[in-house]
Short mmCIF file of C-alpha atoms and ligand atoms in Angstrom, two decimals:
data_model
loop_
_atom_site.label_atom_id
_atom_site.label_comp_id
_atom_site.label_asym_id
_atom_site.label_seq_id
_atom_site.Cartn_x
_atom_site.Cartn_y
_atom_site.Cartn_z
CA MET A 337 18.83 33.56 -27.88
CA PRO A 338 15.52 33.31 -25.97
CA THR A 339 12.46 34.10 -28.10
CA ARG A 340 10.35 37.05 -27.14
CA ARG A 341 7.48 34.75 -26.27
CA LEU A 342 9.63 32.76 -23.89
CA VAL A 343 10.96 35.89 -22.22
CA LEU A 344 7.18 37.00 -21.73
CA THR A 345 6.24 33.62 -20.53
CA ARG A 346 9.18 33.65 -18.13
CA SER A 347 8.40 37.06 -16.73
CA ALA A 348 4.79 36.26 -16.20
CA ALA A 349 6.01 33.24 -14.27
CA VAL A 350 8.14 35.28 -12.19
CA MET A 351 5.46 37.70 -11.39
CA GLY A 352 3.19 34.82 -10.57
CA THR A 353 5.92 33.46 -8.43
CA ALA A 354 6.33 36.46 -6.34
CA CYS A 355 2.73 36.26 -5.60
CA SER A 356 2.67 32.56 -4.68
CA GLY A 357 5.98 32.37 -2.78
CA LEU A 358 7.42 29.66 -5.01
CA LEU A 359 10.69 29.97 -6.76
CA LEU A 360 10.65 29.80 -10.74
CA PRO A 361 12.07 26.23 -11.01
CA GLU A 362 9.67 25.01 -8.33
CA LEU A 363 6.70 26.51 -9.97
CA VAL A 364 7.71 25.05 -13.43
CA ARG A 365 8.28 21.71 -11.84
CA ALA A 366 5.06 21.91 -9.88
CA GLN A 367 2.95 22.49 -12.83
CA SER A 368 4.55 20.79 -15.70
CA GLY A 369 7.45 18.74 -14.86
CA LYS A 370 7.69 15.14 -13.87
CA VAL A 371 6.04 14.11 -10.59
CA ARG A 372 8.73 13.48 -8.01
CA VAL A 373 7.81 10.24 -5.98
CA GLY A 374 10.15 9.28 -3.11
CA PHE A 375 10.19 5.83 -1.67
CA MET A 376 11.40 5.79 1.88
CA LEU A 377 11.25 2.05 2.61
CA PRO A 378 13.47 -0.76 4.21
CA TYR A 379 15.59 -2.36 1.65
CA THR A 380 17.98 -3.96 4.18
CA GLY A 381 17.39 -5.86 7.32
CA THR A 382 14.42 -7.92 8.63
CA PHE A 383 11.87 -5.89 6.68
CA SER A 384 13.74 -5.65 3.57
CA GLN A 385 11.26 -7.90 1.55
CA LEU A 386 8.46 -5.99 2.83
CA GLY A 387 9.99 -2.78 1.38
CA VAL A 388 10.51 -4.43 -1.96
CA ALA A 389 6.89 -5.87 -2.02
CA ILE A 390 5.41 -2.33 -1.39
CA GLU A 391 7.51 -0.76 -4.09
CA ASN A 392 6.52 -3.50 -6.42
CA GLY A 393 2.89 -3.03 -5.81
CA PHE A 394 3.09 0.67 -6.06
CA ARG A 395 4.71 0.54 -9.55
CA MET A 396 2.32 -1.98 -10.81
CA ALA A 397 -0.72 0.22 -10.15
CA ILE A 398 1.14 3.19 -11.83
CA ASN A 399 2.17 0.98 -14.81
CA GLU A 400 -1.27 -0.03 -15.23
CA GLN A 401 -1.85 3.70 -16.19
CA GLY A 402 0.98 3.77 -18.72
CA GLY A 403 3.59 4.80 -15.93
CA LYS A 404 1.94 8.24 -15.60
CA LEU A 405 0.22 10.15 -12.82
CA GLY A 406 -2.74 12.56 -13.84
CA GLY A 407 -1.06 12.67 -17.29
CA ARG A 408 2.52 13.42 -15.90
CA GLU A 409 5.55 11.43 -16.09
CA ILE A 410 7.24 10.17 -13.07
CA GLU A 411 10.52 10.44 -11.41
CA TYR A 412 11.33 7.98 -8.69
CA PHE A 413 13.72 8.56 -5.72
CA LYS A 414 14.74 6.11 -3.17
CA VAL A 415 15.98 6.00 0.32
CA ASP A 416 16.77 2.79 2.43
CA ASP A 417 15.36 3.70 5.87
CA GLU A 418 17.01 0.38 7.37
CA SER A 419 14.02 0.21 9.69
CA GLU A 420 16.16 2.58 11.77
CA PRO A 421 14.12 5.11 13.94
CA SER A 422 17.03 7.25 14.88
CA LYS A 423 17.63 7.98 11.27
CA GLY A 424 13.86 8.65 10.40
CA ILE A 425 13.88 12.45 10.45
CA GLU A 426 17.26 12.62 8.48
CA ASN A 427 16.05 10.21 5.91
CA ALA A 428 12.66 11.73 5.31
CA SER A 429 14.45 15.10 4.92
CA LYS A 430 16.65 13.83 2.28
CA LEU A 431 13.77 13.06 0.17
CA VAL A 432 11.84 16.21 0.94
CA GLN A 433 14.75 18.83 1.00
CA ARG A 434 17.38 17.38 -1.02
CA ASP A 435 15.15 15.48 -3.55
CA LYS A 436 12.27 17.86 -3.44
CA VAL A 437 9.71 15.04 -3.78
CA ASP A 438 6.03 15.85 -4.34
CA VAL A 439 4.90 12.62 -2.61
CA LEU A 440 6.71 10.65 0.02
CA VAL A 441 5.66 6.99 0.14
CA GLY A 442 6.81 5.48 3.39
CA THR A 443 7.26 3.41 5.49
CA VAL A 444 7.12 -0.08 7.08
CA HIS A 445 8.40 0.49 10.62
CA SER A 446 6.33 2.35 13.26
CA GLY A 447 9.29 3.97 14.97
CA VAL A 448 10.57 5.25 11.71
CA GLN A 449 7.29 6.47 10.78
CA MET A 450 7.31 9.01 13.52
CA GLY A 451 10.28 10.63 12.08
CA ILE A 452 8.37 10.95 8.76
CA GLN A 453 5.35 12.19 10.53
CA LYS A 454 7.31 15.08 11.93
CA VAL A 455 8.99 15.93 8.59
CA ALA A 456 5.48 15.60 6.78
CA ARG A 457 3.76 17.93 9.37
CA ASP A 458 6.62 20.52 9.27
CA SER A 459 7.01 20.72 5.49
CA GLY A 460 3.31 19.85 4.42
CA VAL A 461 4.55 17.29 1.78
CA LEU A 462 2.02 14.75 0.82
CA CYS A 463 2.85 11.52 2.71
CA LEU A 464 1.20 8.06 1.83
CA ILE A 465 1.85 5.39 4.47
CA PRO A 466 1.83 2.13 2.90
CA ASN A 467 2.27 -0.16 5.94
CA ALA A 468 3.57 1.34 9.39
CA GLY A 469 0.55 1.12 11.73
CA VAL A 470 1.61 3.56 14.56
CA HIS A 471 -1.46 4.89 16.06
CA ALA A 472 -0.39 8.61 16.46
CA ALA A 473 -0.06 8.90 12.67
CA THR A 474 -3.93 8.76 12.36
CA ARG A 475 -4.79 9.81 15.89
CA ALA A 476 -3.13 12.57 17.89
CA LEU A 477 -0.65 13.42 15.07
CA CYS A 478 -2.90 13.13 12.22
CA ALA A 479 -2.39 15.67 9.35
CA PRO A 480 -4.48 16.81 6.27
CA ASN A 481 -1.41 15.84 3.96
CA VAL A 482 -0.93 12.38 5.64
CA PHE A 483 -2.93 9.24 4.36
CA ARG A 484 -2.68 5.63 5.34
CA THR A 485 -3.48 2.81 2.93
CA SER A 486 -2.65 -0.10 5.30
CA PHE A 487 -4.02 -0.50 8.94
CA SER A 488 -3.55 0.95 12.58
CA ASN A 489 -1.52 -1.40 14.62
CA SER A 490 -4.47 -2.55 16.72
CA GLN A 491 -6.92 -3.12 13.68
CA PRO A 492 -5.97 -6.67 12.90
CA THR A 493 -5.62 -7.83 16.48
CA ARG A 494 -8.94 -6.25 17.55
CA ALA A 495 -10.38 -9.18 15.56
CA LEU A 496 -8.26 -11.84 16.88
CA GLY A 497 -9.27 -12.29 20.66
CA GLN A 498 -12.72 -13.17 19.83
CA ALA A 499 -11.83 -15.68 17.06
CA MET A 500 -9.53 -17.38 19.61
CA VAL A 501 -12.04 -17.55 22.42
CA ALA A 502 -14.51 -18.84 19.91
CA ARG A 503 -12.27 -21.72 19.11
CA GLY A 504 -11.93 -22.68 22.77
CA HIS A 505 -8.77 -20.98 23.88
CA LYS A 506 -9.59 -19.22 27.12
CA LYS A 507 -5.84 -18.72 28.49
CA ALA A 508 -3.35 -17.08 26.13
CA VAL A 509 0.32 -15.89 26.26
CA TRP A 510 1.09 -12.85 24.15
CA ILE A 511 4.65 -12.54 22.65
CA THR A 512 5.93 -9.72 20.44
CA TRP A 513 8.93 -7.21 19.75
CA LYS A 514 8.77 -4.60 22.20
CA TYR A 515 8.17 -1.41 20.18
CA ALA A 516 5.15 0.63 19.06
CA ALA A 517 3.96 -1.92 16.50
CA GLY A 518 3.99 -4.91 18.99
CA ASP A 519 2.78 -2.82 21.96
CA GLU A 520 -0.11 -1.41 19.81
CA ALA A 521 -1.11 -4.76 18.44
CA PHE A 522 -1.22 -5.91 22.09
CA GLU A 523 -3.84 -3.13 22.94
CA GLY A 524 -6.29 -4.60 20.13
CA PHE A 525 -5.70 -8.01 21.25
CA LYS A 526 -6.17 -7.57 24.98
CA GLU A 527 -9.26 -5.48 24.36
CA SER A 528 -10.95 -8.22 22.19
CA TYR A 529 -9.58 -11.08 24.11
CA THR A 530 -10.65 -9.95 27.48
CA ALA A 531 -14.06 -8.70 26.29
CA ALA A 532 -14.78 -12.18 24.84
CA GLY A 533 -13.99 -13.76 28.21
CA GLY A 534 -10.33 -14.70 27.71
CA THR A 535 -7.34 -14.41 30.17
CA ILE A 536 -3.91 -13.12 29.29
CA VAL A 537 -1.48 -15.24 31.58
CA LYS A 538 1.71 -13.60 30.56
CA GLU A 539 3.02 -10.89 28.17
CA LEU A 540 6.47 -11.64 26.75
CA GLY A 541 8.73 -9.47 24.57
CA LEU A 542 12.10 -8.93 23.21
CA PRO A 543 13.60 -5.81 21.47
CA PHE A 544 13.21 -5.46 17.79
CA PRO A 545 14.74 -6.94 15.63
CA ASN A 546 16.12 -9.46 17.99
CA VAL A 547 15.35 -13.26 17.09
CA GLU A 548 16.73 -14.91 20.09
CA PHE A 549 13.45 -16.58 20.90
CA GLN A 550 14.71 -19.74 22.80
CA ALA A 551 14.29 -18.43 26.39
CA LEU A 552 10.89 -17.13 25.71
CA LEU A 553 9.87 -20.27 24.05
CA THR A 554 11.08 -22.36 27.16
CA GLU A 555 9.07 -20.06 29.48
CA ILE A 556 5.80 -20.55 27.04
CA ALA A 557 6.31 -24.37 27.38
CA ALA A 558 6.43 -24.06 31.19
CA LEU A 559 3.21 -21.94 31.43
CA LYS A 560 1.29 -24.23 29.39
CA PRO A 561 -1.32 -21.66 27.98
CA ASP A 562 -4.35 -22.84 25.73
CA ALA A 563 -2.87 -20.73 23.02
CA VAL A 564 -0.06 -18.29 22.11
CA ALA A 565 -0.90 -15.00 20.11
CA CYS A 566 1.83 -12.78 18.65
CA PHE A 567 3.11 -9.83 16.52
CA PHE A 568 6.11 -10.66 14.36
CA ALA A 569 6.83 -9.72 10.77
CA GLY A 570 9.29 -10.28 8.02
CA GLY A 571 12.40 -12.46 8.45
CA GLY A 572 11.89 -12.41 12.12
CA ALA A 573 8.60 -13.97 11.76
CA ALA A 574 9.82 -16.66 9.70
CA LYS A 575 12.41 -17.56 12.37
CA PHE A 576 9.75 -17.33 15.05
CA ILE A 577 7.45 -19.84 13.37
CA ARG A 578 10.40 -22.31 12.68
CA ASP A 579 11.81 -21.81 16.27
CA TYR A 580 8.34 -22.36 17.76
CA ALA A 581 8.05 -25.78 16.03
CA ALA A 582 11.54 -26.81 16.83
CA ALA A 583 10.94 -26.14 20.47
CA GLY A 584 8.01 -28.76 20.23
CA LEU A 585 5.35 -26.31 20.86
CA LYS A 586 3.70 -26.91 17.44
CA GLY A 587 0.82 -29.19 17.71
CA LYS A 588 0.60 -28.83 21.43
CA ILE A 589 -0.07 -25.08 21.85
CA PRO A 590 -1.70 -23.64 18.84
CA LEU A 591 -0.14 -20.56 17.55
CA TYR A 592 -2.20 -17.37 16.47
CA GLY A 593 -1.04 -13.98 15.33
CA SER A 594 -1.92 -10.72 13.56
CA GLY A 595 -1.70 -11.90 9.95
CA PHE A 596 1.77 -10.49 9.30
CA LEU A 597 2.99 -13.42 11.14
CA THR A 598 2.46 -15.56 7.91
CA GLU A 599 2.77 -12.75 5.08
CA GLY A 600 5.69 -13.15 2.68
CA VAL A 601 7.18 -15.84 4.94
CA LEU A 602 5.53 -19.08 3.92
CA ASP A 603 8.49 -20.37 1.89
CA ALA A 604 10.99 -19.50 4.31
CA ALA A 605 9.01 -21.03 7.25
CA GLY A 606 8.11 -24.21 5.44
CA PRO A 607 5.88 -26.91 7.08
CA ALA A 608 6.06 -25.15 10.53
CA ALA A 609 3.72 -22.47 9.28
CA GLU A 610 0.78 -24.92 8.33
CA GLY A 611 -2.16 -24.62 10.48
CA ILE A 612 -1.35 -21.10 12.00
CA VAL A 613 -4.61 -18.97 12.23
CA THR A 614 -4.31 -15.28 11.91
CA THR A 615 -6.58 -12.07 11.36
CA MET A 616 -5.71 -9.75 8.57
CA HIS A 617 -7.12 -7.35 6.02
CA TYR A 618 -6.05 -9.44 3.07
CA SER A 619 -5.93 -13.21 2.17
CA ASP A 620 -4.20 -14.92 -0.82
CA SER A 621 -7.14 -16.88 -1.49
CA LEU A 622 -9.82 -14.05 -1.63
CA ASP A 623 -11.94 -15.56 -4.53
CA THR A 624 -12.74 -12.40 -6.42
CA PRO A 625 -11.82 -11.40 -9.99
CA ARG A 626 -10.08 -8.46 -8.56
CA ASN A 627 -7.81 -10.41 -6.42
CA LYS A 628 -7.24 -13.12 -9.07
CA LYS A 629 -6.18 -10.73 -11.79
CA PHE A 630 -3.90 -8.80 -9.37
CA ARG A 631 -2.15 -11.92 -8.25
CA LEU A 632 -1.61 -13.08 -11.86
CA ASP A 633 -0.33 -9.77 -13.01
CA TYR A 634 2.09 -9.36 -9.91
CA VAL A 635 3.48 -12.94 -10.75
CA LYS A 636 3.96 -12.10 -14.28
CA ALA A 637 5.63 -8.69 -13.40
CA PHE A 638 7.87 -9.77 -10.61
CA ARG A 639 8.14 -13.55 -10.75
CA SER A 640 7.16 -13.77 -7.01
CA GLN A 641 3.92 -14.21 -5.08
CA PRO A 642 2.32 -11.12 -3.89
CA ASP A 643 1.45 -10.64 -0.24
CA VAL A 644 -0.46 -8.14 2.05
CA TYR A 645 2.52 -5.65 1.66
CA ALA A 646 2.34 -5.85 -2.31
CA VAL A 647 -1.35 -5.09 -1.90
CA GLN A 648 -0.86 -2.16 0.38
CA GLY A 649 1.79 -0.74 -2.13
CA TYR A 650 -0.63 -1.34 -4.90
CA ASP A 651 -3.42 0.48 -2.99
CA THR A 652 -1.07 3.39 -2.25
CA GLY A 653 -0.64 3.79 -6.10
CA LEU A 654 -4.50 3.59 -6.59
CA LEU A 655 -5.00 6.21 -3.94
CA LEU A 656 -2.58 8.68 -5.49
CA ILE A 657 -3.94 8.03 -9.07
CA GLN A 658 -7.54 8.78 -7.87
CA GLY A 659 -6.17 12.21 -6.19
CA ALA A 660 -3.93 13.16 -9.23
CA ASN A 661 -6.57 12.42 -11.68
CA ALA A 662 -9.09 14.56 -9.87
CA VAL A 663 -6.57 17.54 -9.94
CA LYS A 664 -5.45 16.64 -13.63
CA GLY A 665 -1.80 16.11 -12.35
CA ASP A 666 -1.48 19.31 -10.45
CA LEU A 667 -0.47 18.05 -7.02
CA GLY A 668 -0.06 21.64 -5.85
CA ALA A 669 -3.89 21.90 -5.78
CA LYS A 670 -3.93 20.53 -2.29
CA PRO A 671 -7.55 21.09 -0.98
CA ALA A 672 -8.89 19.50 -4.02
CA LEU A 673 -6.34 16.65 -4.11
CA TYR A 674 -7.04 15.94 -0.32
CA LYS A 675 -10.83 16.15 -0.82
CA ALA A 676 -10.55 13.38 -3.72
CA MET A 677 -8.37 11.27 -1.63
CA GLU A 678 -10.53 11.44 1.46
CA GLY A 679 -13.64 10.52 -0.64
CA ALA A 680 -11.98 7.72 -2.69
CA THR A 681 -13.23 4.06 -2.57
CA ILE A 682 -10.28 1.92 -3.26
CA ASP A 683 -11.10 -1.09 -5.36
CA SER A 684 -8.36 -3.22 -3.93
CA PRO A 685 -7.52 -6.83 -4.16
CA ARG A 686 -8.30 -6.91 -0.43
CA GLY A 687 -11.84 -5.83 -1.26
CA LYS A 688 -13.35 -2.39 -1.40
CA TRP A 689 -12.29 0.05 1.39
CA THR A 690 -12.79 3.76 2.19
CA MET A 691 -10.84 6.45 4.21
CA SER A 692 -11.79 7.27 7.67
CA LYS A 693 -11.86 10.92 8.70
CA ALA A 694 -8.56 10.64 10.26
CA HIS A 695 -7.25 8.99 6.93
CA ASN A 696 -6.90 5.37 7.85
CA PRO A 697 -8.71 2.46 6.01
CA VAL A 698 -12.15 1.19 7.14
CA GLN A 699 -11.82 -2.40 5.95
CA ASP A 700 -12.90 -5.94 6.39
CA ILE A 701 -10.59 -8.10 8.47
CA TYR A 702 -10.36 -11.82 7.47
CA LEU A 703 -9.80 -14.94 9.49
CA ARG A 704 -7.18 -17.05 7.71
CA VAL A 705 -5.39 -20.49 8.05
CA VAL A 706 -2.08 -21.47 6.42
CA GLU A 707 -2.68 -24.40 4.33
CA ASN A 708 -0.50 -25.64 1.51
CA LYS A 709 1.73 -22.56 1.77
CA GLU A 710 -1.27 -20.13 1.27
CA ASN A 711 -3.24 -17.90 3.66
CA LYS A 712 -6.70 -19.29 3.13
CA VAL A 713 -9.70 -17.35 4.23
CA ILE A 714 -11.95 -19.15 6.60
CA GLY A 715 -14.11 -16.38 7.64
CA ILE A 716 -14.65 -12.67 8.25
CA ALA A 717 -13.49 -11.71 11.68
CA ALA A 718 -14.70 -7.99 11.54
CA LYS A 719 -16.72 -6.17 8.84
CA ALA A 720 -15.77 -2.52 7.93
CA LEU A 721 -13.51 -2.10 10.91
CA SER A 722 -12.29 1.42 11.67
CA ASP A 723 -9.69 2.92 14.02
CA SER A 724 -10.93 5.16 16.72
CA GLY A 725 -9.00 8.22 15.31
CA LEU A 726 -8.80 9.17 19.06
CA GLY A 727 -7.39 12.64 19.34
CA CYS A 728 -7.30 13.49 15.56
CA LYS A 729 -8.78 17.06 15.10
CA MET A 730 -9.89 16.10 11.81
CA ALA A 731 -11.91 13.08 12.88
C1 PHB B 2144 5.08 -1.51 12.12
O1 PHB B 2144 6.32 -1.36 12.66
O2 PHB B 2144 4.21 -0.84 12.16
C2 PHB B 2144 4.92 -2.70 11.32
C3 PHB B 2144 5.96 -3.50 10.70
C4 PHB B 2144 5.75 -4.62 10.11
C5 PHB B 2144 4.40 -5.11 9.99
C6 PHB B 2144 3.33 -4.51 10.55
C7 PHB B 2144 3.63 -3.22 11.43
O3 PHB B 2144 4.26 -6.30 9.28
#
């Protein structure tokens, strides 16, 4: 038998519900139940390690808070998005409609992100992007409920061109997977390289996630540029680095890239990766107490070395924690939640960063070189670099 008090509480809730438009179970969950966090990440395919590192980093940040968010317990949900753009909307809908998540954390692949973006804009669910750099997410299709904790696709390469010209490489070939991430990375590279006086002699590409590089490497050998710049990531990046060396190009034509090329792949790529110079918003060797502690704790927890993806996942957790604390766990208090996240300074292993008006990190970009299986920082390629936020009504 329900007690009189419970009946009263329930009817009060029902009346409140009628006003707010929420159904009773939703209202109860929104205020007191567990926070429902959904990971939509690649757990299979060429980006599978990236998905795992992001989830690890996120969980680590939450575990540092005793496993809670704004005082509330968390229930996790997971969907493997397979880096498959055609299933993006369906997969995001599973988390939002079926699992009723309060927060969707995802994803890695720019094409899949476009599906999430649509679902996030249509449903209003809070979406935290822990990797995918697709410009539209924080430009023309930006939204109050979407925050990115990683980078925009042209951010890392915007710092690359000038560094290459400064090192004496005036003629370059660009090579990438042909999809949004590669094309937009090229945009940043082209702008910075040509502005510094460099010439791009050829743009080469292959469809994602194809790894048949041989014909393109033969073409590079024939073109004899001063250097090669590229965007590849995950398993495909490891193979590209190995194939580049096997084709006899290593030591003859220096290889550069946005730093994803050498993230999480240094064991798999082996000696072929030594000496590759990249630009990125993180470096393993950042000599700060924050980074050192992060790296030690990560290795202890997961028995593997963290990379930029782990940092991005961790920072996604940090951002959400700041927001949730500001509203004491009531993630339904959206204006206050978003305001706190917009104003947050993230004390990241990469260095402190802030949110741009379009919800993309304003951050330093480091110049790095692979030395003894580590991305060593050798300079700052750009200070407090922001994305243009072009076309974003909030910016
Ligand atoms: C992307 O598709 O946006 C993407 C994927 C992997 C990366 C970086 C960007 O490492």
